[in-house]
PDB file of C-alpha atoms in Angstrom:
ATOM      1  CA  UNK A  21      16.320 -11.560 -54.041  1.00  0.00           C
ATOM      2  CA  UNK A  22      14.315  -8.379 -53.298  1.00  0.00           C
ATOM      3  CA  UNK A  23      12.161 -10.600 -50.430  1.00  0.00           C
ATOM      4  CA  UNK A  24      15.008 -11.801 -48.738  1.00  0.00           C
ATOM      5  CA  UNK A  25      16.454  -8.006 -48.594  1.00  0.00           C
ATOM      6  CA  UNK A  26      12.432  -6.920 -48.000  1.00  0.00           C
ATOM      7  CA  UNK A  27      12.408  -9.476 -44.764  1.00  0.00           C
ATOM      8  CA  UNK A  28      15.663  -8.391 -43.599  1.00  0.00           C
ATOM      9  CA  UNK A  29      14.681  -4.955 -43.535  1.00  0.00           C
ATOM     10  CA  UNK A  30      11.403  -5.510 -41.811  1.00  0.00           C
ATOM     11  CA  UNK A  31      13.587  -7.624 -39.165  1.00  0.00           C
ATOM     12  CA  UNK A  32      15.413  -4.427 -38.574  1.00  0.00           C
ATOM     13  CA  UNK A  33      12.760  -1.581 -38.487  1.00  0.00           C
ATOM     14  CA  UNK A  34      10.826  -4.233 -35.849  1.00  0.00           C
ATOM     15  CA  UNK A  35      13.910  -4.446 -33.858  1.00  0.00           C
ATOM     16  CA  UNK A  36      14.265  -0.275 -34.184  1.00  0.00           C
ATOM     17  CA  UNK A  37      10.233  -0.575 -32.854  1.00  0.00           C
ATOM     18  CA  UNK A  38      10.808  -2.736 -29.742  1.00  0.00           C
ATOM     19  CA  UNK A  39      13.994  -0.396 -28.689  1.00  0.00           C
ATOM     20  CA  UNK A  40      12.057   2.738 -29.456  1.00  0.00           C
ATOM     21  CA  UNK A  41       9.200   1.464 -27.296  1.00  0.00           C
ATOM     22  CA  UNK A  42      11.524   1.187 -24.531  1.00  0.00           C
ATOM     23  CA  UNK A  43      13.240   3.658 -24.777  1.00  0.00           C
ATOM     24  CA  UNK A  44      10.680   6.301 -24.606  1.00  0.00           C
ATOM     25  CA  UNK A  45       8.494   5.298 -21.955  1.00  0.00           C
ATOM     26  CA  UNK A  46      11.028   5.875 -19.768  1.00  0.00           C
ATOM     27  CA  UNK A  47      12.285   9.030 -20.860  1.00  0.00           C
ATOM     28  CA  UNK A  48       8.608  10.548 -20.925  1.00  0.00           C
ATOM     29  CA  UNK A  49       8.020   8.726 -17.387  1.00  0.00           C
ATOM     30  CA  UNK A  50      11.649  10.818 -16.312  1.00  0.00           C
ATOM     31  CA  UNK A  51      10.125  14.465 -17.481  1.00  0.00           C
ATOM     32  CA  UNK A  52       6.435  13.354 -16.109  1.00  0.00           C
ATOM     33  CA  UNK A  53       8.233  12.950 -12.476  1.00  0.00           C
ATOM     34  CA  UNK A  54      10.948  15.385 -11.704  1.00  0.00           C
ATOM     35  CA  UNK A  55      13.074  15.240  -8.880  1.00  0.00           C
ATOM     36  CA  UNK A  56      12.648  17.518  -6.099  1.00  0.00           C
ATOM     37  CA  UNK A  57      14.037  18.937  -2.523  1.00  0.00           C
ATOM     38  CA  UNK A  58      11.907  17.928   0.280  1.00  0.00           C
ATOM     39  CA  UNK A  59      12.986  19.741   3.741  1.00  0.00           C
ATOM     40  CA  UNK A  60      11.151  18.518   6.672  1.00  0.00           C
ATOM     41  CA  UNK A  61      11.544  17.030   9.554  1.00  0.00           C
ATOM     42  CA  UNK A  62      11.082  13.071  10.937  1.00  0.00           C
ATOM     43  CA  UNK A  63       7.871  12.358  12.726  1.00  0.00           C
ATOM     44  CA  UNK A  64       6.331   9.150  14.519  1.00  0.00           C
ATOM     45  CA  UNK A  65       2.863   8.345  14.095  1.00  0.00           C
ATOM     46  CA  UNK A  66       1.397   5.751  16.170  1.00  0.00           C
ATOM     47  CA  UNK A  67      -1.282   4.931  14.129  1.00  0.00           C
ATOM     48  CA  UNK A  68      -1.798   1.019  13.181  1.00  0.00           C
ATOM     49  CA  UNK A  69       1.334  -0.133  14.447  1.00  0.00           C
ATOM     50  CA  UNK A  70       3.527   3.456  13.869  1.00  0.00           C
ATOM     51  CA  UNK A  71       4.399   4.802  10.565  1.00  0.00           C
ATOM     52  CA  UNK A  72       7.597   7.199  10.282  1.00  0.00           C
ATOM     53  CA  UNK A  73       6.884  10.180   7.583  1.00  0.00           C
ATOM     54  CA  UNK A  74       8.248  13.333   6.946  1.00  0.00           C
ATOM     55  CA  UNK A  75       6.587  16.808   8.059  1.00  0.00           C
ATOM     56  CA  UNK A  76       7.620  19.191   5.354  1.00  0.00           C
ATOM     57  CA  UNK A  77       8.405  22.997   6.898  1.00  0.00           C
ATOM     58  CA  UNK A  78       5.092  23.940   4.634  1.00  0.00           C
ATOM     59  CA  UNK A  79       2.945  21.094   6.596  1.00  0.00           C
ATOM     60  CA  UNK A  80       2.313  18.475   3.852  1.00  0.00           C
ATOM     61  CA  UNK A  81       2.957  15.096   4.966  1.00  0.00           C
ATOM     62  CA  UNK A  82       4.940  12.162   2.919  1.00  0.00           C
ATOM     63  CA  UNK A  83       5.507   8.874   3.754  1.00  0.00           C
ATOM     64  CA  UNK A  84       9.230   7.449   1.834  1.00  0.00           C
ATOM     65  CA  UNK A  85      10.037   4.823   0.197  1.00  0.00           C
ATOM     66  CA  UNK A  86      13.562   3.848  -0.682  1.00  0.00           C
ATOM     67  CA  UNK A  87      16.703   2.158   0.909  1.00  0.00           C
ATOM     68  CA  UNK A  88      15.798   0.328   3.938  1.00  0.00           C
ATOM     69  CA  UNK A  89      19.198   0.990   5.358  1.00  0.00           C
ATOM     70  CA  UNK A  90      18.725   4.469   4.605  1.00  0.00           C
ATOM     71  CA  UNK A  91      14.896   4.439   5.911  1.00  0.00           C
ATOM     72  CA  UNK A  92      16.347   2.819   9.237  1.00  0.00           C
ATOM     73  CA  UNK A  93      18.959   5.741   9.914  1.00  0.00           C
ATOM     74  CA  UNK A  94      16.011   8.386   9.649  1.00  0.00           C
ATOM     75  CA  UNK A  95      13.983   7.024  11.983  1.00  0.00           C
ATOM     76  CA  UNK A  96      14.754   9.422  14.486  1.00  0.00           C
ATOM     77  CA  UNK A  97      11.386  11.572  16.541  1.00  0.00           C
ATOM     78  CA  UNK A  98      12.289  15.635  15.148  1.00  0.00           C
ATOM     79  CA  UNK A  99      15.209  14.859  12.771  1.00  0.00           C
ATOM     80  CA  UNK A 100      15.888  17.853  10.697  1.00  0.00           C
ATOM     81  CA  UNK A 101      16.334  16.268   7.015  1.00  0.00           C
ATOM     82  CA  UNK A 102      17.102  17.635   3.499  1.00  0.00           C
ATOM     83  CA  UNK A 103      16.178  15.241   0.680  1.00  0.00           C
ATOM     84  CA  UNK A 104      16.218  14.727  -2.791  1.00  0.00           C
ATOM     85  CA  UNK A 105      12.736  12.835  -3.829  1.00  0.00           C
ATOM     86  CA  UNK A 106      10.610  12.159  -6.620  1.00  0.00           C
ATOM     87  CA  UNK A 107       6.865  11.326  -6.484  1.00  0.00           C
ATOM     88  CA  UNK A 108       6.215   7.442  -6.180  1.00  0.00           C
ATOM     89  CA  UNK A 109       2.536   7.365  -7.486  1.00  0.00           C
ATOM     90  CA  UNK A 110       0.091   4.630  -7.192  1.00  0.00           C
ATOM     91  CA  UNK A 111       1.295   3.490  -3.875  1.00  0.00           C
ATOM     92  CA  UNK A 112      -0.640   2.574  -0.828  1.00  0.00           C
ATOM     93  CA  UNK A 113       0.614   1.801   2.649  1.00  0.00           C
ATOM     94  CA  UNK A 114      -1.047   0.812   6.017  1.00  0.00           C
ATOM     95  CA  UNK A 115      -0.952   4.955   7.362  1.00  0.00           C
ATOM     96  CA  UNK A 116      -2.416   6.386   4.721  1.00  0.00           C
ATOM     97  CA  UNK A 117      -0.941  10.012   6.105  1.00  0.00           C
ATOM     98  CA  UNK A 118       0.774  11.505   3.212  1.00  0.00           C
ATOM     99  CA  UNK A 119       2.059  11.117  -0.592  1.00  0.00           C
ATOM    100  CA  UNK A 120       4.362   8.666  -1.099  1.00  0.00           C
ATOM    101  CA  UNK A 121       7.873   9.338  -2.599  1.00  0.00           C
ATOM    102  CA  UNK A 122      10.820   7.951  -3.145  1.00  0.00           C
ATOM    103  CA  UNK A 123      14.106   8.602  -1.302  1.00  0.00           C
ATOM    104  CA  UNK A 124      16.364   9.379  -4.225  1.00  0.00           C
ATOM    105  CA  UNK A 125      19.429  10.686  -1.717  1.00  0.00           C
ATOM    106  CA  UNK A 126      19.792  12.148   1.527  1.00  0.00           C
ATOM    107  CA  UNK A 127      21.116  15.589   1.490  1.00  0.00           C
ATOM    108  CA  UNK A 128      21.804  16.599   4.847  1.00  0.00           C
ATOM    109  CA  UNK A 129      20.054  15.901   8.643  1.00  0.00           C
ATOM    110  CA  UNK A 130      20.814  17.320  11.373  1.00  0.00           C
ATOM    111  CA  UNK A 131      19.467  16.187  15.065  1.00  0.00           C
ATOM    112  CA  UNK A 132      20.303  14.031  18.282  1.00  0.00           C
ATOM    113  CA  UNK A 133      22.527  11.305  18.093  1.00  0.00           C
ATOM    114  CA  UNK A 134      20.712   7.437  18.639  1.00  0.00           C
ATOM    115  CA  UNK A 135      22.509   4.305  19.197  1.00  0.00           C
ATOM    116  CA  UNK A 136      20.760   2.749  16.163  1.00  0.00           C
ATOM    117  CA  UNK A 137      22.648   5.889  14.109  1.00  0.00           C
ATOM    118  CA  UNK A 138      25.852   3.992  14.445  1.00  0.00           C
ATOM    119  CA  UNK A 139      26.100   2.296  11.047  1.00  0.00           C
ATOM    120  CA  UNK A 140      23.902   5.145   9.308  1.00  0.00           C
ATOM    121  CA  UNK A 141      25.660   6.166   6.132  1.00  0.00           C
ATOM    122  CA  UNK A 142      27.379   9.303   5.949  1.00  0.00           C
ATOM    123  CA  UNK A 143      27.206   9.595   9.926  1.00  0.00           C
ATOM    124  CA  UNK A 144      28.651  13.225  11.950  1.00  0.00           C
ATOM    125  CA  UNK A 145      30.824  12.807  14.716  1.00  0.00           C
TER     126      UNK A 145
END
């Protein structure tokens, strides 16, 4: 009687292991890599076949990763953007120009219309 009640408590503090270990990876990982505003603007760089990245108003450079629909619509030589980020670490790309982070959601841009703006989210006019 007392194994059977032993074993079915062990069953349950294992379970309570496995979701604990899930559980707070990912909430450390959260407070290790805070969001952040990024204000920059949109630059081409024709460097091994052209990279798009974002010149922040205090000169750092970041390359984004994210939405590709999103992505597309920013491609736009001296678009003024406001983003929300968060670091993407342990990435590598072909331009090697900048951190890497992730596109969490566009804020606000503000430049010249481009036909290939048509079906970009959350378009002005």
């Amino acid at each position: 009687m007392i194994s059977v009640l032993f074993r079915k408590w062990m069953v349950v503090g294992l379970l309570f292991m496995i979701v604990l270990g899930g559980i707070l990876p990912k909430a450390a990982e959260a407070e290790k890599n805070p969001q952040w505003f990024l204000f920059g603007t949109m630059r081409y760089l024709n460097l091994e076949g052209g990279c798009w990245i974002v010149e922040g108003d205090n000169g750092e450079r970041f390359q984004l990763i994210g939405d590709p629909a999103i992505l597309k619509g920013l491609q736009i030589e001296g678009l003024r953007v406001t983003l929300l980020v968060e670091s993407a670490s342990n990435r590598y790309g072909k331009c090697m120009v900048g951190r890497y982070v992730r596109l969490i959601r566009l804020i606000h841009y503000d430049g010249g219309e481009s036909p290939e703006r048509s079906s970009f989210p959350n378009r002005k006019g």
